[in-house]
Amino acid sequence: MAKDKTIYTCNACGGTTPRWLGKCPNCGAWNSLIESVPEAASGGKNRLSAPQGYAGLANAQPVTPLSAIEAQDVARTPSGIEELDRVLGGGVVEGGVVLIGGDPGIGKSTLLLQAMDALQRAGLPTLYVTGEESGAQVALRSRRLGIDGSQVNLLAEIQLEKILATVEATQPAVVVIDSIQTMYSDQLTSAPGSVAQVRECAAHLTRMAKGTGITVILVGHVTKEGALAGPRVLEHMVDTVLYFEGDTHSPHRLVRAIKNRFGAVNEIGVFAMTEKGLKGVSNPSAIFLSQHAEPVPGSCVMVTLEGTRPLLVEIQALVDGGGPAPRRLSVGLDKDRLAMLLAVLNRHAGVACADQDVFVNAVGGVRIGEPAADLAVMLSITSSLRGKALPKGFIAFGEVGLAGEVRPAPRGQDRLKEAAKLGFTVAVVPKANAPKKPIHGLTLHAVERVDEAMNIVRAMG
């Protein structure tokens, strides 16, 4: 009996090869090839062109100049959870497809169950499709969350064709697929979770959403590297990509928008995990600030910008005597940028740390990717090295260049107003960010170079 022919498919790009290789020849990913059975020929007819019980994307349209096309803002329906609406850009969009990913047990299903219940109570018909749990398990979770008498429709199913038939019969406004990796289509022979199945199911669900105006929310698994599992084409097909971040040992969670065709990217929503589910945090700056009775050496507060939201984050530094190979370690900040800032400190501010261990941490588990943290990092390192604390109510922000200049940060006015609102009284900022009108209760020191900032701080202490 002839052996069935097999191929090897890349989990990262979907490319195929007839034999196993350590490195994918198409995208260069390592250890990403998985054995699978090739699909049988389908007679040349595109699977997506077959009627699936829903209308096509749109009828053929003539070529039209942009100026002649009527455009209007998309209507949004608030989900009932303010922090989630902030990340989505104001609420769910009719016909929008949202992909949300995160580590196992971080709270994806909990958040979506709460959102579906809020939408149902607001009068929108909803459908929650679970492929990982039974209906009884989801019902038990809803009882634990205190969602009594919920009218959210539940379907425990993993076959795509049955899900599409149910959607056509019930006509919900919002559908949750938990998760896309458990779904499979009868038109393919590969196992659920394979590259082909994930791509096929996502394509059909996206086409259904665009053809009927139903909002589809897909839950996606993540790999051990923290990226969404499956082919990258999955992220290109959807309208919005959200990442659920946070430490399972901490009660706080961040939902970050990586892609959003209907709103701003890099927006974040801050949640706290409680016995009754996820609750939005109205003042997230309080999470990222340590509660010191008195100022301590090595601590400097900065104002970072997450989307449209200014957040106050405490930067902590510890400089300790090192050996022949001093360590540079940063948590929440780029370690390569830390090495660059130490070199700038040595050359342009006369602060030498070449023989010292330097540890830098952003409090609260937040990750800061913008260069506006440079000045706060350098001041916290200097404070730890001198053993003298910065003044109470002190903040700083600004980008530092290799020549020692302090460059402005975007939306400096909003940052300063947020700091003043939370009671901060002294600020060292780039000269270009100095406001034309003084901000009540805030003493500003505008600097152009790193050595100026160091001299000002030394004069304060």
Short mmCIF file of C-alpha atoms in Angstrom, two decimals:
data_model
loop_
_atom_site.label_atom_id
_atom_site.label_comp_id
_atom_site.label_asym_id
_atom_site.label_seq_id
_atom_site.Cartn_x
_atom_site.Cartn_y
_atom_site.Cartn_z
CA MET A 1 0.00 0.00 0.00
CA ALA A 2 1.39 3.38 -1.04
CA LYS A 3 2.31 5.75 1.74
CA ASP A 4 0.34 9.01 1.90
CA LYS A 5 2.34 11.95 0.64
CA THR A 6 3.11 14.59 3.25
CA ILE A 7 4.37 18.16 3.11
CA TYR A 8 5.84 20.47 5.74
CA THR A 9 4.09 23.79 6.36
CA CYS A 10 5.63 26.83 8.08
CA ASN A 11 3.70 28.10 11.10
CA ALA A 12 5.00 31.62 10.57
CA CYS A 13 4.36 32.29 6.87
CA GLY A 14 2.35 29.31 5.60
CA GLY A 15 5.00 28.31 3.05
CA THR A 16 5.46 24.63 2.20
CA THR A 17 8.42 22.35 1.51
CA PRO A 18 8.47 18.63 0.59
CA ARG A 19 10.89 17.72 3.38
CA TRP A 20 11.63 18.86 6.89
CA LEU A 21 14.20 21.63 7.33
CA GLY A 22 15.41 23.39 10.43
CA LYS A 23 14.91 26.78 8.78
CA CYS A 24 11.95 27.80 6.61
CA PRO A 25 13.26 28.59 3.09
CA ASN A 26 10.50 31.19 2.56
CA CYS A 27 10.66 33.42 5.67
CA GLY A 28 13.78 32.21 7.50
CA ALA A 29 11.98 31.19 10.73
CA TRP A 30 13.63 28.40 12.72
CA ASN A 31 11.84 25.22 13.87
CA SER A 32 8.53 26.35 12.35
CA LEU A 33 7.88 23.51 9.85
CA ILE A 34 5.09 21.08 10.81
CA GLU A 35 4.15 17.91 8.92
CA SER A 36 0.74 18.01 7.22
CA VAL A 37 -1.23 16.34 4.47
CA PRO A 38 -1.57 18.29 1.20
CA GLU A 39 -5.06 19.45 0.26
CA ALA A 40 -6.86 17.64 -2.53
CA ALA A 41 -7.57 19.55 -5.73
CA SER A 42 -10.94 21.32 -5.56
CA GLY A 43 -11.71 21.51 -9.26
CA GLY A 44 -10.42 25.04 -9.69
CA LYS A 45 -13.32 26.77 -7.94
CA ASN A 46 -12.36 29.21 -5.21
CA ARG A 47 -13.73 28.14 -1.84
CA LEU A 48 -14.58 31.72 -0.91
CA SER A 49 -16.66 32.15 -4.07
CA ALA A 50 -19.04 29.38 -3.01
CA PRO A 51 -22.26 30.58 -1.38
CA GLN A 52 -21.94 30.35 2.39
CA GLY A 53 -25.32 31.73 3.37
CA TYR A 54 -24.16 35.35 3.33
CA ALA A 55 -23.77 38.07 0.74
CA GLY A 56 -20.50 38.91 -0.96
CA LEU A 57 -18.27 41.79 0.02
CA ALA A 58 -19.79 44.15 -2.53
CA ASN A 59 -21.04 44.21 -6.10
CA ALA A 60 -18.59 45.21 -8.80
CA GLN A 61 -18.11 48.98 -8.67
CA PRO A 62 -16.95 51.36 -11.40
CA VAL A 63 -13.68 53.25 -11.03
CA THR A 64 -14.43 56.44 -9.05
CA PRO A 65 -12.19 59.34 -7.94
CA LEU A 66 -11.84 59.72 -4.17
CA SER A 67 -13.44 63.17 -4.21
CA ALA A 68 -16.68 61.71 -5.64
CA ILE A 69 -17.07 59.04 -2.95
CA GLU A 70 -19.31 59.91 -0.03
CA ALA A 71 -17.52 59.18 3.23
CA GLN A 72 -18.84 59.41 6.75
CA ASP A 73 -17.58 58.47 10.18
CA VAL A 74 -18.31 54.90 11.19
CA ALA A 75 -20.99 54.44 13.83
CA ARG A 76 -19.78 52.95 17.11
CA THR A 77 -21.64 51.06 19.78
CA PRO A 78 -20.15 51.37 23.29
CA SER A 79 -19.38 47.97 24.80
CA GLY A 80 -20.29 49.11 28.30
CA ILE A 81 -16.66 48.76 29.46
CA GLU A 82 -15.03 52.19 29.25
CA GLU A 83 -11.41 51.02 29.11
CA LEU A 84 -12.17 48.55 26.31
CA ASP A 85 -14.01 51.26 24.36
CA ARG A 86 -10.96 53.51 24.69
CA VAL A 87 -8.72 50.89 23.06
CA LEU A 88 -11.25 50.13 20.32
CA GLY A 89 -11.57 53.85 19.52
CA GLY A 90 -15.00 54.44 21.07
CA GLY A 91 -16.77 51.11 20.77
CA VAL A 92 -17.46 48.22 18.41
CA VAL A 93 -17.92 49.00 14.72
CA GLU A 94 -20.57 47.37 12.52
CA GLY A 95 -18.86 44.80 10.31
CA GLY A 96 -15.53 45.19 12.13
CA VAL A 97 -13.26 42.22 12.86
CA VAL A 98 -11.23 42.35 16.09
CA LEU A 99 -8.42 39.94 17.01
CA ILE A 100 -7.44 39.81 20.68
CA GLY A 101 -4.47 37.77 21.89
CA GLY A 102 -2.77 37.14 25.21
CA ASP A 103 -1.17 34.55 27.46
CA PRO A 104 -3.30 31.66 28.77
CA GLY A 105 -5.32 32.58 31.86
CA ILE A 106 -4.74 36.32 31.58
CA GLY A 107 -8.45 37.15 31.27
CA LYS A 108 -9.38 37.27 27.56
CA SER A 109 -12.52 35.14 27.91
CA THR A 110 -13.49 36.91 31.14
CA LEU A 111 -13.32 40.35 29.54
CA LEU A 112 -15.25 39.29 26.44
CA LEU A 113 -17.96 37.57 28.51
CA GLN A 114 -18.42 40.78 30.50
CA ALA A 115 -18.50 42.86 27.30
CA MET A 116 -21.02 40.54 25.62
CA ASP A 117 -23.30 40.71 28.65
CA ALA A 118 -23.10 44.53 28.68
CA LEU A 119 -23.93 44.68 24.95
CA GLN A 120 -26.83 42.24 25.42
CA ARG A 121 -28.25 44.38 28.24
CA ALA A 122 -27.92 47.42 25.96
CA GLY A 123 -30.24 45.71 23.47
CA LEU A 124 -27.79 44.16 20.98
CA PRO A 125 -28.21 40.44 20.22
CA THR A 126 -24.94 38.61 20.87
CA LEU A 127 -23.52 35.15 20.23
CA TYR A 128 -20.60 33.65 22.16
CA VAL A 129 -19.02 30.68 20.34
CA THR A 130 -16.74 28.62 22.55
CA GLY A 131 -14.48 25.92 21.17
CA GLU A 132 -12.30 25.43 24.24
CA GLU A 133 -14.89 25.04 26.99
CA SER A 134 -18.30 23.47 27.39
CA GLY A 135 -21.43 25.52 27.89
CA ALA A 136 -21.54 24.50 31.56
CA GLN A 137 -17.99 25.82 32.14
CA VAL A 138 -18.84 29.20 30.61
CA ALA A 139 -22.04 29.34 32.67
CA LEU A 140 -20.05 28.65 35.85
CA ARG A 141 -17.67 31.46 35.00
CA SER A 142 -20.55 33.87 34.48
CA ARG A 143 -21.93 32.92 37.93
CA ARG A 144 -18.51 33.57 39.49
CA LEU A 145 -18.38 36.98 37.81
CA GLY A 146 -21.77 37.88 39.26
CA ILE A 147 -23.47 37.99 35.86
CA ASP A 148 -26.91 36.77 36.87
CA GLY A 149 -29.69 36.17 34.39
CA SER A 150 -27.43 36.76 31.37
CA GLN A 151 -29.24 36.49 28.02
CA VAL A 152 -26.05 36.06 25.96
CA ASN A 153 -26.56 33.22 23.47
CA LEU A 154 -23.92 30.51 23.75
CA LEU A 155 -22.82 27.96 21.14
CA ALA A 156 -20.25 25.25 21.92
CA GLU A 157 -19.03 24.34 18.42
CA ILE A 158 -15.76 24.16 16.47
CA GLN A 159 -16.99 23.43 12.92
CA LEU A 160 -17.00 26.58 10.79
CA GLU A 161 -19.97 25.63 8.59
CA LYS A 162 -22.24 25.01 11.59
CA ILE A 163 -21.17 28.31 13.15
CA LEU A 164 -21.96 30.22 9.94
CA ALA A 165 -25.36 28.50 9.70
CA THR A 166 -26.14 29.45 13.32
CA VAL A 167 -25.11 33.06 12.70
CA GLU A 168 -27.40 33.21 9.67
CA ALA A 169 -30.31 31.75 11.65
CA THR A 170 -29.94 33.90 14.81
CA GLN A 171 -28.66 37.16 13.20
CA PRO A 172 -26.62 38.49 16.16
CA ALA A 173 -25.01 41.94 16.12
CA VAL A 174 -21.76 40.77 17.76
CA VAL A 175 -20.12 37.32 17.57
CA VAL A 176 -17.19 36.13 19.70
CA ILE A 177 -15.09 33.20 18.45
CA ASP A 178 -13.14 31.70 21.36
CA SER A 179 -10.74 30.75 19.92
CA ILE A 180 -9.87 30.84 16.22
CA GLN A 181 -7.22 28.11 16.72
CA THR A 182 -9.91 25.56 17.70
CA MET A 183 -12.07 26.09 14.60
CA TYR A 184 -11.92 23.93 11.50
CA SER A 185 -13.58 23.81 8.09
CA ASP A 186 -14.80 20.65 6.39
CA GLN A 187 -13.32 21.92 3.13
CA LEU A 188 -9.81 21.22 4.47
CA THR A 189 -8.39 17.98 5.79
CA SER A 190 -5.75 19.47 8.08
CA ALA A 191 -6.19 19.55 11.85
CA PRO A 192 -7.65 22.52 13.78
CA GLY A 193 -4.98 25.09 14.65
CA SER A 194 -2.91 24.45 11.52
CA VAL A 195 -1.88 27.38 9.35
CA ALA A 196 -4.34 26.44 6.60
CA GLN A 197 -7.31 26.03 8.97
CA VAL A 198 -6.65 29.28 10.85
CA ARG A 199 -6.32 31.21 7.59
CA GLU A 200 -9.39 29.57 6.02
CA CYS A 201 -11.68 30.06 9.04
CA ALA A 202 -10.55 33.66 9.57
CA ALA A 203 -11.12 34.45 5.87
CA HIS A 204 -14.69 33.08 5.95
CA LEU A 205 -15.53 34.88 9.20
CA THR A 206 -14.08 38.16 7.90
CA ARG A 207 -16.05 37.86 4.68
CA MET A 208 -19.21 37.12 6.66
CA ALA A 209 -18.64 40.21 8.83
CA LYS A 210 -18.13 42.52 5.85
CA GLY A 211 -21.11 41.08 3.97
CA THR A 212 -23.63 41.21 6.82
CA GLY A 213 -22.41 44.02 9.10
CA ILE A 214 -21.97 41.65 12.06
CA THR A 215 -19.08 42.50 14.38
CA VAL A 216 -16.73 39.52 14.85
CA ILE A 217 -14.27 39.26 17.75
CA LEU A 218 -11.64 36.53 17.40
CA VAL A 219 -9.61 35.22 20.34
CA GLY A 220 -6.11 34.15 19.30
CA HIS A 221 -3.46 32.10 21.08
CA VAL A 222 0.06 33.45 21.49
CA THR A 223 3.38 31.68 21.04
CA LYS A 224 6.04 31.34 23.73
CA GLU A 225 7.74 34.42 22.22
CA GLY A 226 4.56 36.44 22.91
CA ALA A 227 3.44 36.85 19.28
CA LEU A 228 0.05 35.81 17.97
CA ALA A 229 0.08 32.18 16.88
CA GLY A 230 -0.63 31.29 13.28
CA PRO A 231 0.29 33.03 10.03
CA ARG A 232 0.96 36.78 10.04
CA VAL A 233 -1.72 37.09 7.36
CA LEU A 234 -4.24 36.70 10.20
CA GLU A 235 -3.26 40.12 11.55
CA HIS A 236 -3.51 41.65 8.07
CA MET A 237 -7.03 40.33 7.49
CA VAL A 238 -8.63 41.82 10.60
CA ASP A 239 -9.42 45.49 11.31
CA THR A 240 -8.15 45.68 14.88
CA VAL A 241 -5.45 43.76 16.77
CA LEU A 242 -5.42 43.93 20.58
CA TYR A 243 -2.81 42.42 22.90
CA PHE A 244 -3.65 41.47 26.48
CA GLU A 245 -0.55 42.10 28.61
CA GLY A 246 0.29 41.68 32.26
CA ASP A 247 1.75 39.35 34.84
CA THR A 248 -0.60 36.62 36.03
CA HIS A 249 0.80 37.21 39.55
CA SER A 250 -0.27 40.88 39.41
CA PRO A 251 -3.91 42.02 39.53
CA HIS A 252 -3.36 44.62 36.80
CA ARG A 253 -3.80 44.00 33.07
CA LEU A 254 -3.12 46.16 30.03
CA VAL A 255 -5.01 45.89 26.73
CA ARG A 256 -2.95 47.49 23.98
CA ALA A 257 -4.08 48.28 20.41
CA ILE A 258 -1.38 47.31 17.91
CA LYS A 259 -3.49 47.91 14.80
CA ASN A 260 -6.78 49.75 14.43
CA ARG A 261 -8.37 50.78 11.15
CA PHE A 262 -11.08 52.67 13.03
CA GLY A 263 -9.05 54.43 15.72
CA ALA A 264 -5.66 55.33 17.16
CA VAL A 265 -2.99 52.68 17.64
CA ASN A 266 -0.93 52.23 20.80
CA GLU A 267 -3.92 53.14 22.95
CA ILE A 268 -4.04 51.20 26.20
CA GLY A 269 -6.80 50.19 28.56
CA VAL A 270 -5.92 49.42 32.17
CA PHE A 271 -7.85 46.81 34.13
CA ALA A 272 -7.68 45.30 37.60
CA MET A 273 -8.58 41.64 38.05
CA THR A 274 -11.02 41.22 40.94
CA GLU A 275 -13.25 38.43 42.24
CA LYS A 276 -16.03 39.87 40.07
CA GLY A 277 -13.98 39.99 36.89
CA LEU A 278 -12.03 42.79 35.22
CA LYS A 279 -12.71 46.34 36.36
CA GLY A 280 -11.46 49.43 34.52
CA VAL A 281 -8.88 51.59 36.31
CA SER A 282 -9.79 55.28 35.98
CA ASN A 283 -6.46 56.63 37.29
CA PRO A 284 -3.76 54.24 36.04
CA SER A 285 -0.91 56.57 37.04
CA ALA A 286 -1.46 55.49 40.65
CA ILE A 287 -0.45 51.91 39.66
CA PHE A 288 2.91 52.92 38.21
CA LEU A 289 3.97 55.21 41.07
CA SER A 290 5.54 53.69 44.17
CA GLN A 291 4.25 55.00 47.47
CA HIS A 292 7.32 56.41 49.22
CA ALA A 293 6.79 58.30 52.48
CA GLU A 294 9.90 60.33 51.63
CA PRO A 295 11.89 60.67 48.37
CA VAL A 296 14.51 57.93 47.93
CA PRO A 297 17.75 57.97 45.90
CA GLY A 298 17.56 56.46 42.42
CA SER A 299 13.90 57.29 41.79
CA CYS A 300 12.60 59.72 39.15
CA VAL A 301 9.03 60.11 37.86
CA MET A 302 8.39 60.71 34.16
CA VAL A 303 5.28 61.30 32.05
CA THR A 304 4.98 58.82 29.21
CA LEU A 305 2.38 58.87 26.46
CA GLU A 306 0.33 55.77 25.65
CA GLY A 307 -1.79 56.67 22.65
CA THR A 308 -3.72 59.76 23.75
CA ARG A 309 -3.31 59.04 27.47
CA PRO A 310 -0.48 60.59 29.53
CA LEU A 311 0.72 58.23 32.28
CA LEU A 312 3.04 58.97 35.17
CA VAL A 313 5.59 56.18 35.61
CA GLU A 314 8.34 55.89 38.18
CA ILE A 315 11.79 55.02 36.87
CA GLN A 316 14.05 53.39 39.46
CA ALA A 317 17.82 52.96 39.14
CA LEU A 318 20.35 51.17 41.29
CA VAL A 319 24.07 51.78 40.76
CA ASP A 320 26.28 49.38 42.68
CA GLY A 321 29.97 48.50 42.68
CA GLY A 322 30.69 46.06 39.87
CA GLY A 323 33.50 43.69 39.01
CA PRO A 324 35.69 43.49 35.92
CA ALA A 325 32.57 42.95 33.78
CA PRO A 326 29.89 45.34 35.10
CA ARG A 327 26.26 44.45 34.34
CA ARG A 328 23.67 46.64 32.60
CA LEU A 329 20.14 45.38 33.19
CA SER A 330 16.86 47.11 32.37
CA VAL A 331 13.27 45.99 32.94
CA GLY A 332 10.61 47.76 30.89
CA LEU A 333 13.19 49.78 28.95
CA ASP A 334 15.48 49.03 25.99
CA LYS A 335 18.84 47.71 27.29
CA ASP A 336 20.72 48.98 24.22
CA ARG A 337 19.38 52.48 24.87
CA LEU A 338 20.52 52.19 28.50
CA ALA A 339 24.10 51.51 27.35
CA MET A 340 23.92 54.54 25.04
CA LEU A 341 22.65 56.82 27.84
CA LEU A 342 25.48 55.71 30.14
CA ALA A 343 27.99 56.66 27.44
CA VAL A 344 26.33 60.09 27.02
CA LEU A 345 26.41 60.58 30.81
CA ASN A 346 30.14 59.87 30.85
CA ARG A 347 31.05 62.08 27.88
CA HIS A 348 28.76 65.10 28.31
CA ALA A 349 27.87 65.19 32.01
CA GLY A 350 31.05 63.84 33.62
CA VAL A 351 29.21 61.01 35.39
CA ALA A 352 31.29 57.82 35.08
CA CYS A 353 29.62 54.43 35.58
CA ALA A 354 32.06 52.30 33.58
CA ASP A 355 33.02 50.18 36.61
CA GLN A 356 29.54 50.06 38.18
CA ASP A 357 26.62 47.66 37.89
CA VAL A 358 23.57 49.60 36.66
CA PHE A 359 20.02 48.29 37.07
CA VAL A 360 17.01 50.26 35.76
CA ASN A 361 13.35 49.37 36.28
CA ALA A 362 9.99 50.85 35.20
CA VAL A 363 7.64 50.36 38.16
CA GLY A 364 4.39 48.45 37.71
CA GLY A 365 5.43 46.18 34.86
CA VAL A 366 4.79 48.81 32.16
CA ARG A 367 7.01 48.80 29.05
CA ILE A 368 8.22 52.19 27.84
CA GLY A 369 9.17 52.29 24.18
CA GLU A 370 9.40 56.04 23.58
CA PRO A 371 12.71 57.94 23.89
CA ALA A 372 11.11 60.61 26.12
CA ALA A 373 12.20 58.48 29.10
CA ASP A 374 15.90 59.25 28.47
CA LEU A 375 16.21 62.26 30.78
CA ALA A 376 14.38 60.55 33.66
CA VAL A 377 16.61 57.46 33.32
CA MET A 378 19.78 59.56 33.41
CA LEU A 379 18.62 61.58 36.44
CA SER A 380 17.64 58.44 38.36
CA ILE A 381 21.06 56.88 37.63
CA THR A 382 22.83 60.04 38.81
CA SER A 383 20.65 60.18 41.92
CA SER A 384 21.52 56.58 42.84
CA LEU A 385 25.24 57.14 42.19
CA ARG A 386 25.33 60.27 44.39
CA GLY A 387 23.09 58.69 47.04
CA LYS A 388 20.88 61.80 47.10
CA ALA A 389 17.16 61.74 46.40
CA LEU A 390 15.50 64.06 43.91
CA PRO A 391 13.15 66.67 45.42
CA LYS A 392 9.62 65.70 46.37
CA GLY A 393 7.13 66.27 43.56
CA PHE A 394 9.84 66.15 40.87
CA ILE A 395 9.25 64.95 37.29
CA ALA A 396 11.36 64.95 34.13
CA PHE A 397 11.00 63.87 30.51
CA GLY A 398 12.85 64.42 27.25
CA GLU A 399 14.87 62.61 24.60
CA VAL A 400 18.66 62.77 24.82
CA GLY A 401 20.89 62.66 21.76
CA LEU A 402 24.43 61.37 21.40
CA ALA A 403 25.76 64.95 21.33
CA GLY A 404 24.25 65.57 24.78
CA GLU A 405 21.34 67.70 23.56
CA VAL A 406 17.87 67.36 25.13
CA ARG A 407 15.19 67.06 22.45
CA PRO A 408 11.48 67.76 22.86
CA ALA A 409 8.85 65.07 23.45
CA PRO A 410 5.52 65.11 21.59
CA ARG A 411 2.52 66.67 23.35
CA GLY A 412 4.57 68.18 26.14
CA GLN A 413 1.68 70.42 27.30
CA ASP A 414 -0.56 67.43 27.98
CA ARG A 415 2.22 65.72 29.94
CA LEU A 416 2.80 68.78 32.13
CA LYS A 417 -0.90 69.31 32.79
CA GLU A 418 -1.30 65.68 33.87
CA ALA A 419 1.66 66.03 36.26
CA ALA A 420 0.29 69.26 37.74
CA LYS A 421 -3.13 67.66 38.18
CA LEU A 422 -1.56 64.88 40.26
CA GLY A 423 0.29 67.32 42.53
CA PHE A 424 3.80 67.46 41.07
CA THR A 425 5.53 70.79 41.64
CA VAL A 426 8.97 70.72 39.93
CA ALA A 427 9.70 69.70 36.34
CA VAL A 428 12.86 69.52 34.22
CA VAL A 429 11.82 69.47 30.56
CA PRO A 430 13.31 70.20 27.12
CA LYS A 431 13.36 73.89 26.25
CA ALA A 432 11.10 73.30 23.24
CA ASN A 433 8.43 71.82 25.56
CA ALA A 434 8.32 74.83 27.89
CA PRO A 435 4.77 76.27 27.78
CA LYS A 436 4.18 79.91 26.84
CA LYS A 437 1.88 80.37 29.81
CA PRO A 438 2.92 79.16 33.27
CA ILE A 439 1.12 76.12 34.67
CA HIS A 440 -0.34 76.77 38.11
CA GLY A 441 1.59 75.02 40.88
CA LEU A 442 4.40 73.76 38.62
CA THR A 443 7.93 75.21 38.65
CA LEU A 444 9.54 74.58 35.27
CA HIS A 445 13.23 74.30 34.41
CA ALA A 446 13.76 74.23 30.63
CA VAL A 447 17.09 72.75 29.51
CA GLU A 448 18.88 72.31 26.21
CA ARG A 449 21.70 69.99 27.27
CA VAL A 450 22.24 67.13 29.71
CA ASP A 451 24.86 68.98 31.77
CA GLU A 452 22.36 71.82 32.35
CA ALA A 453 19.83 69.34 33.75
CA MET A 454 22.48 67.80 36.03
CA ASN A 455 23.54 71.21 37.35
CA ILE A 456 19.93 72.17 38.10
CA VAL A 457 19.35 68.94 40.01
CA ARG A 458 22.60 69.32 41.96
CA ALA A 459 21.56 72.85 42.95
CA MET A 460 18.25 71.49 44.27
CA GLY A 461 19.91 68.84 46.41
#
